[in-house]
Amino acid sequence: MEKKYVLALDQGTTSSRAILFNRQGEIVDQAQKEFNQIFLNPGWVEHNANEIWSSILAVIAEVLSTTGVSPKEVASIGITNQRETTIVWDKETGRPIYHAIVWQSRQTSKICDELKSQGYNDTFRDKTGLLIDAYFSGTKVKWILDHVDGAREKADEGKLLFGTVDTWLIWKLSGGKAHVTDYTNASRTLMYNIYDLKWDEELLDILTVPESMLPEVKPSSEVYAETVSYHFFGEEVPIAGVAGDQQSALFGQACYEKGMAKNTYGTGCFMLMNTGTTAVKSDHGLLTTIAWGLDGKVEYALEGSIFVAGSAIQWLRDGLRMLKSAAASEQYALSVKSSDGVYVVPAFVGLGTPYWDSDVRGAIFGLTRGTEKEHFVRATLESLAYQTKDVLNAMAQDSGIEVKTLRVDGGAVANNFLMQFQSDMLDVPVQRPTVQETTALGAAYLAGLAVGFWKDRDEIKQNWKIDQTFEASMSSEDRDKLYDGWKKAVEAATVFKP
Ligand code: G3P
């Protein structure tokens, strides 16, 4: 049967999706399933790894059955995933020994404080391009080994495996045959040396993580394994592309040249700038990370990580019950002329780039008797744009490159108010592509390249098309005044540490 499609599995923080792409990089159909968020303690976020797995099986089944596409027509599978989220499982039984500890979870803050006080900041930064923060996987693995009964002994005996979500899914899909990850996911663990391209012995010693638990690290585009037929409707389909979701979006946005940048508005908001084969070190709170390993080489990116973006809109909808749907936020925001001096700092799990402050919590400033829901909603949307401006400023300072246009993707880019305000705040054109599922698209491209479904990046570049460009139209006085207010709000928020 002719191979007509590539299947991307996008395992995100709040849902799993399966998207079928055709040769033009267009979406043929998709299926999505949400799963439970587990909050055992304040600041902790966990998932049930088996539920993640079953949600992936469910969306694969749904997309194939609703489209009637035969698994025989699927050339390959690409996987993209919420990064850093940590799973440890028993090699023999295949059972996770603890929940998946999610990237947002702060339960290892204490471990991080200890490491920092022991003076390890530079050691980790110089080797991994990251900072010591509860965000990354390394301290999460240590936490599991320290807190689950008998885990450390088992790990020392080589009976446990660690993986980020990509590794877990490949292991499951391949029937336990492949224990692998790719460069992009490894580069988020705090255990991988992004210059020497290997798990770093010194860092593993500091974190007390045995190397036997760690997956083999591979390029982002190659055949890692095949699906066992009982998990894929009788077919053995190559799993041939893997990238962490943010790197995958950079790839799907065709940001293949140095200086090209994208911003993804998902649960959080992550801006990545391609820096080519040079790993640029940051002095302004950005992360140096691997963009992908492809065509025999590794390329790097600078990253600004914002922990709360789309989840702030979700909070308006589900927590405060101010909105019926996330989409309704646009009408509320447009119904007022401004946020009337209100600032929302959505530091629900601390602040990432450029502040890196785990202890700060969310805050609201500028309320008056005249403040209405509309102002509040608008101020929350504006906070996404202000945080992005913080990141863009840091990027310009670290790389010396001025971003000329920003490519955007993720759920919130459907919000025209936000996109216009974003462009106004950055004073840079914001380009929204026709295919906005660029995270999944990136993984599909990587998987398609590995099996010859697409020839090369030049062919892929032709598929990238603009849906709408938002041009800045705000005066520089207004921009500066608004941004100045944001800086003051963040400064004030960081003073209050409950
Ligand atoms: O680093 C965390 C990131 O990979 C999560 O992405 O799309 O779930 O916000 P998202």
XYZ file of N, CA and C and ligand atoms in Angstrom, residues 10-14 81-85 103-104 135 188 244-247 264-270 303 305-307 439, ligand 1:
100
model
N 1.737 13.854 19.821
C 2.131 15.052 20.576
C 1.638 14.864 22.009
N 2.568 14.491 22.871
C 2.181 14.216 24.254
C 2.478 15.468 25.094
N 1.454 16.279 25.338
C 1.645 17.561 26.026
C 1.336 17.488 27.508
N 1.352 18.645 28.161
C 1.176 18.700 29.613
C -0.257 18.397 30.036
N -1.215 18.790 29.201
C -2.601 18.570 29.619
C -3.357 17.582 28.721
N 7.027 15.750 22.825
C 6.538 15.568 24.188
C 6.814 16.762 25.084
N 5.968 16.835 26.159
C 6.269 17.750 27.248
C 7.671 17.348 27.726
N 8.540 18.306 27.856
C 9.923 17.963 28.172
C 10.119 17.885 29.698
N 11.235 17.370 30.101
C 11.687 17.316 31.504
C 10.867 16.393 32.409
N 9.594 16.194 32.091
C 8.725 15.352 32.922
C 9.373 13.967 33.049
N 7.213 18.707 34.624
C 8.196 19.794 34.513
C 7.864 20.967 35.421
N 6.557 21.254 35.579
C 6.155 22.410 36.389
C 6.327 22.178 37.883
N 12.689 22.634 37.659
C 12.124 22.442 36.327
C 12.709 21.199 35.614
N 17.609 18.441 28.377
C 16.773 19.077 29.405
C 16.829 18.356 30.730
N 11.765 17.131 21.793
C 10.983 17.789 22.832
C 10.067 18.802 22.159
N 8.925 19.092 22.769
C 7.909 19.863 22.033
C 8.383 21.238 21.548
N 9.211 21.893 22.321
C 9.622 23.250 21.903
C 10.613 23.213 20.742
N 11.520 22.258 20.793
C 12.451 22.104 19.673
C 11.704 21.630 18.429
N 6.077 29.622 21.232
C 4.924 28.723 21.313
C 4.108 29.031 22.563
N 2.833 29.334 22.363
C 1.943 29.651 23.477
C 1.152 28.408 23.838
N 1.719 27.592 24.730
C 1.013 26.393 25.196
C 0.645 26.586 26.654
N 0.800 25.522 27.442
C 0.604 25.630 28.892
C 1.505 26.741 29.403
N 2.780 26.632 29.020
C 3.739 27.710 29.246
C 3.980 28.389 27.912
N 5.045 29.175 27.862
C 5.366 29.871 26.623
C 6.880 29.776 26.449
N 7.305 29.291 25.302
C 8.725 29.026 25.142
C 9.221 29.631 23.832
N 17.038 29.528 24.634
C 15.619 29.384 24.992
C 15.240 30.266 26.168
N 12.192 30.434 28.881
C 11.104 29.561 29.349
C 10.175 30.333 30.279
N 8.914 30.424 29.864
C 7.888 31.069 30.679
C 6.966 29.953 31.156
N 6.815 29.812 32.466
C 6.113 28.632 32.995
C 4.595 28.716 32.856
N 4.189 22.091 16.566
C 4.890 21.141 17.439
C 4.774 19.741 16.847
O 9.478 22.454 29.023
C 8.108 22.235 29.175
C 7.430 22.207 27.838
O 8.001 21.228 27.054
C 5.931 22.049 28.015
O 5.295 22.468 26.892
O 3.354 22.823 25.431
O 3.047 21.606 27.519
O 3.511 24.091 27.502
P 3.697 22.770 26.865
